[in-house]
Short mmCIF file of C-alpha atoms in Angstrom, two decimals:
data_model
loop_
_atom_site.label_atom_id
_atom_site.label_comp_id
_atom_site.label_asym_id
_atom_site.label_seq_id
_atom_site.Cartn_x
_atom_site.Cartn_y
_atom_site.Cartn_z
CA MET L 13 -0.12 -0.38 -0.21
CA ALA L 14 1.53 3.38 -0.53
CA LYS L 15 2.71 5.80 2.02
CA ILE L 16 0.56 8.22 3.39
CA GLU L 17 2.51 11.17 4.07
CA SER L 18 0.06 14.86 6.23
CA VAL L 19 1.23 18.22 4.02
CA SER L 20 0.90 21.42 6.40
CA LEU L 21 -0.72 24.53 5.22
CA HIS L 22 0.22 27.25 7.63
CA GLU L 23 -1.69 29.76 9.32
CA MET L 24 -5.45 30.13 7.10
CA THR L 25 -7.61 33.09 7.97
CA VAL L 26 -11.67 32.46 6.64
CA SER L 27 -13.42 35.57 6.18
CA ASP L 28 -17.28 35.96 6.63
CA GLY L 29 -18.34 38.15 3.96
CA ALA L 30 -19.09 40.87 5.88
CA GLY L 31 -15.12 41.85 6.09
CA ASN L 32 -14.04 39.93 9.73
CA ALA L 33 -11.23 37.80 9.19
CA THR L 34 -10.70 34.30 11.01
CA GLN L 35 -7.46 32.75 11.81
CA VAL L 36 -7.65 29.18 11.89
CA GLY L 37 -4.54 27.74 12.32
CA SER L 38 -2.83 25.50 10.21
CA VAL L 39 -4.85 23.31 7.32
CA ASN L 40 -3.24 19.64 6.74
CA LEU L 41 -4.03 18.00 3.47
CA TYR L 42 -2.69 14.73 2.30
CA ASN L 43 -0.59 12.93 -0.39
CA TYR L 44 -1.19 9.65 -1.43
CA ALA L 45 -0.11 7.30 -4.21
CA GLY L 46 0.92 9.89 -5.91
CA MET L 47 -2.18 12.22 -5.54
CA GLU L 48 -1.59 15.36 -3.90
CA GLY L 49 -3.73 17.99 -2.30
CA LEU L 50 -5.89 15.45 -0.21
CA THR L 51 -8.50 16.33 1.97
CA LEU L 52 -9.07 14.07 4.91
CA GLY L 53 -11.99 13.04 3.18
CA GLN L 54 -10.40 12.41 0.29
CA LEU L 55 -8.23 10.74 1.18
CA VAL L 56 -10.03 7.65 2.77
CA ASN L 57 -11.97 7.95 -0.38
CA ALA L 58 -8.54 7.00 -1.96
CA VAL L 59 -7.65 4.36 0.69
CA CYS L 60 -10.48 2.55 0.37
CA VAL L 61 -10.88 2.53 -3.69
CA HIS L 62 -6.88 1.19 -3.32
CA ALA L 63 -7.70 -1.55 -0.87
CA GLY L 64 -11.04 -2.37 -2.37
CA VAL L 65 -8.94 -3.04 -6.12
CA ALA L 66 -6.42 -4.94 -3.94
CA ILE L 67 -9.24 -7.28 -2.54
CA GLU L 68 -11.26 -7.69 -6.03
CA ASP L 69 -7.87 -8.85 -7.44
CA GLN L 70 -7.25 -11.86 -5.09
CA THR L 71 -11.44 -12.43 -5.45
CA VAL L 72 -10.53 -12.88 -9.08
CA ASN L 73 -7.70 -15.34 -8.29
CA LYS L 74 -9.50 -16.94 -6.03
CA MET L 75 -12.13 -17.59 -8.69
CA ASN L 76 -9.89 -18.75 -11.18
CA ILE L 77 -8.54 -21.13 -8.55
CA ILE L 78 -12.24 -22.53 -7.89
CA THR L 79 -12.66 -23.48 -11.27
CA VAL L 80 -9.49 -25.33 -11.69
CA ASN L 81 -10.60 -27.09 -8.79
CA SER L 82 -14.02 -27.91 -9.53
CA ARG L 83 -13.14 -29.20 -12.91
CA ARG L 84 -10.24 -31.48 -11.26
CA LEU L 85 -12.93 -32.69 -9.22
CA ARG L 86 -15.62 -33.66 -11.91
CA ALA L 87 -12.46 -35.01 -13.73
CA GLU L 88 -11.72 -37.72 -10.28
CA SER L 89 -15.81 -38.43 -10.39
CA GLU L 90 -15.47 -39.48 -13.79
CA VAL L 91 -12.77 -41.64 -13.13
CA ILE L 92 -14.60 -42.89 -9.62
CA GLU L 93 -17.77 -43.58 -11.39
CA ASN L 94 -16.35 -45.42 -14.81
CA ILE L 95 -14.04 -47.72 -12.11
CA ILE L 96 -16.91 -48.44 -10.31
CA ALA L 97 -18.84 -49.22 -13.37
CA GLN L 98 -16.14 -51.80 -14.96
CA THR L 99 -16.63 -48.92 -18.21
CA GLY L 100 -13.17 -47.34 -17.45
CA ASN L 101 -9.55 -48.39 -17.02
CA TYR L 102 -6.39 -46.61 -16.98
CA ASP L 103 -6.35 -46.50 -20.76
CA SER L 104 -10.03 -45.00 -20.91
CA LYS L 105 -10.53 -41.55 -22.25
CA LEU L 106 -11.77 -38.49 -19.65
CA THR L 107 -14.92 -36.64 -20.83
CA ALA L 108 -15.03 -33.87 -18.39
CA LEU L 109 -14.34 -29.95 -19.29
CA GLY L 110 -10.42 -29.30 -19.63
CA TYR L 111 -9.21 -32.71 -19.74
CA GLU L 112 -10.79 -34.33 -22.85
CA GLY L 113 -8.86 -37.28 -24.54
CA MET L 114 -6.35 -37.40 -21.48
CA THR L 115 -6.36 -41.11 -20.18
CA TYR L 116 -7.21 -41.89 -16.59
CA ARG L 117 -3.47 -43.02 -16.70
CA ASP L 118 -2.36 -39.66 -17.28
CA PHE L 119 -4.60 -37.96 -14.53
CA LEU L 120 -4.32 -39.88 -11.69
CA GLN L 121 -0.32 -39.33 -12.28
CA ASN L 122 0.04 -36.61 -13.37
CA GLU L 123 -2.99 -34.60 -11.92
CA LEU L 124 -3.41 -36.17 -8.66
CA LYS L 125 -0.31 -37.84 -8.23
CA LEU L 126 -1.03 -40.91 -7.27
CA THR L 127 1.01 -43.83 -7.95
CA ILE L 128 -0.24 -46.92 -9.97
CA GLY L 129 1.56 -50.68 -9.31
CA GLY L 130 3.66 -51.72 -7.50
CA ASP L 131 3.57 -50.12 -3.66
CA GLY L 132 1.48 -47.07 -5.03
CA THR L 133 -0.83 -45.89 -4.24
CA LEU L 134 -3.44 -47.60 -6.93
CA PRO L 135 -3.62 -51.15 -8.24
CA ALA L 136 -1.82 -52.55 -11.13
CA SER L 137 -4.96 -53.27 -13.12
CA LEU L 138 -8.10 -52.82 -12.78
CA ASP L 139 -9.42 -56.18 -13.98
CA SER L 140 -10.82 -57.72 -10.27
CA TYR L 141 -13.56 -56.48 -8.56
CA ASN L 142 -10.61 -56.28 -5.15
CA ASP L 143 -8.82 -53.85 -7.24
CA ARG L 144 -11.39 -51.67 -8.15
CA MET L 145 -12.15 -50.98 -5.18
CA LYS L 146 -8.80 -50.66 -3.13
CA ALA L 147 -8.55 -48.20 -6.25
CA PHE L 148 -12.37 -46.81 -5.37
CA ALA L 149 -10.66 -46.48 -1.71
CA ALA L 150 -8.03 -44.41 -2.80
CA LEU L 151 -10.18 -41.91 -5.06
CA LYS L 152 -12.60 -41.53 -2.62
CA GLU L 153 -9.77 -40.36 -0.24
CA LYS L 154 -8.16 -37.91 -2.67
CA LEU L 155 -11.97 -36.93 -3.44
CA ASN L 156 -12.82 -35.99 -0.26
CA SER L 157 -9.56 -34.14 0.56
CA ASP L 158 -9.90 -32.09 -2.58
CA ALA L 159 -13.60 -31.03 -1.98
CA THR L 160 -12.81 -30.22 1.67
CA ALA L 161 -10.17 -27.71 0.30
CA SER L 162 -12.67 -26.97 -2.28
CA GLN L 163 -14.55 -25.55 0.32
CA GLN L 164 -12.51 -23.53 2.07
CA ASP L 165 -11.69 -21.71 -1.31
CA MET L 166 -15.98 -20.55 -1.16
CA ILE L 167 -15.31 -19.70 2.28
CA ASP L 168 -11.90 -17.78 1.00
CA LEU L 169 -13.91 -16.72 -1.30
CA GLN L 170 -17.14 -14.98 0.31
CA THR L 171 -14.53 -13.42 2.54
CA TYR L 172 -13.18 -11.77 0.32
CA GLU L 173 -16.18 -10.14 -1.41
CA SER L 174 -17.65 -9.00 1.66
CA ARG L 175 -14.42 -7.25 2.63
CA ARG L 176 -14.32 -5.41 -0.71
CA ASP L 177 -18.20 -4.91 -0.53
CA VAL L 178 -17.94 -3.15 3.14
CA VAL L 179 -14.51 -0.94 1.42
CA TYR L 180 -16.81 0.10 -1.69
CA SER L 181 -19.57 0.59 0.80
CA THR L 182 -17.75 2.87 2.79
CA ALA L 183 -15.79 4.73 -0.41
CA THR L 184 -19.66 5.03 -1.46
CA ASN L 185 -20.70 6.17 1.93
CA ILE L 186 -17.80 8.76 2.31
CA VAL L 187 -18.42 10.81 -1.01
CA LYS L 188 -22.46 10.62 -0.18
CA ASN L 189 -21.59 12.15 3.26
CA THR L 190 -19.19 14.46 1.83
CA GLY L 191 -21.79 15.97 -0.90
CA MET L 192 -24.50 16.69 1.42
CA THR L 193 -21.94 18.35 4.12
CA LYS L 194 -21.33 20.72 1.07
CA GLN L 195 -24.74 21.18 -0.56
CA MET L 196 -25.40 21.98 3.85
CA THR L 197 -22.54 24.57 3.79
CA VAL L 198 -23.66 26.65 1.00
CA ALA L 199 -27.04 26.49 1.79
CA ASN L 200 -25.90 28.22 5.11
CA LEU L 201 -23.87 30.71 3.05
CA ARG L 202 -26.98 31.91 1.48
#
């Protein structure tokens, strides 16, 4: 976040319109993020908008992560469903968005980082009932873990959106209240 600098303007005199001058002391203005001579209201508004943009970036990034994870969850579900139904094996091709044409083997090893065969997480083949159940157990555990992470991402997204809304609402209220104050001041001068 940018540095806030206070700039003090020395002794200010205000006239009441009838020729009477009053010393009001010094007035402070502020510099922030390349903007100079901001009033306190303008400074708070600038900080709010700056924070809102930063939170919006976090929100968009989290939404992108959620999209990728959601696609991966759909692909995992497709693999589990077809292995259990005996309609898929490691050489079958995925149809899930983002993974179209990828073999189950490539998806499991490269995307989910699971090991097939040997002492790996998954059996070497899916020919027997016991092999399919072993694969199901491992994939179910992975799916549950990924679903839990996805839920946390959704909570994070809601938090970011809530913070962003508060910041923008504060900025809007400052503009509204500053305008009302200026209107009342002008009305009192008439």
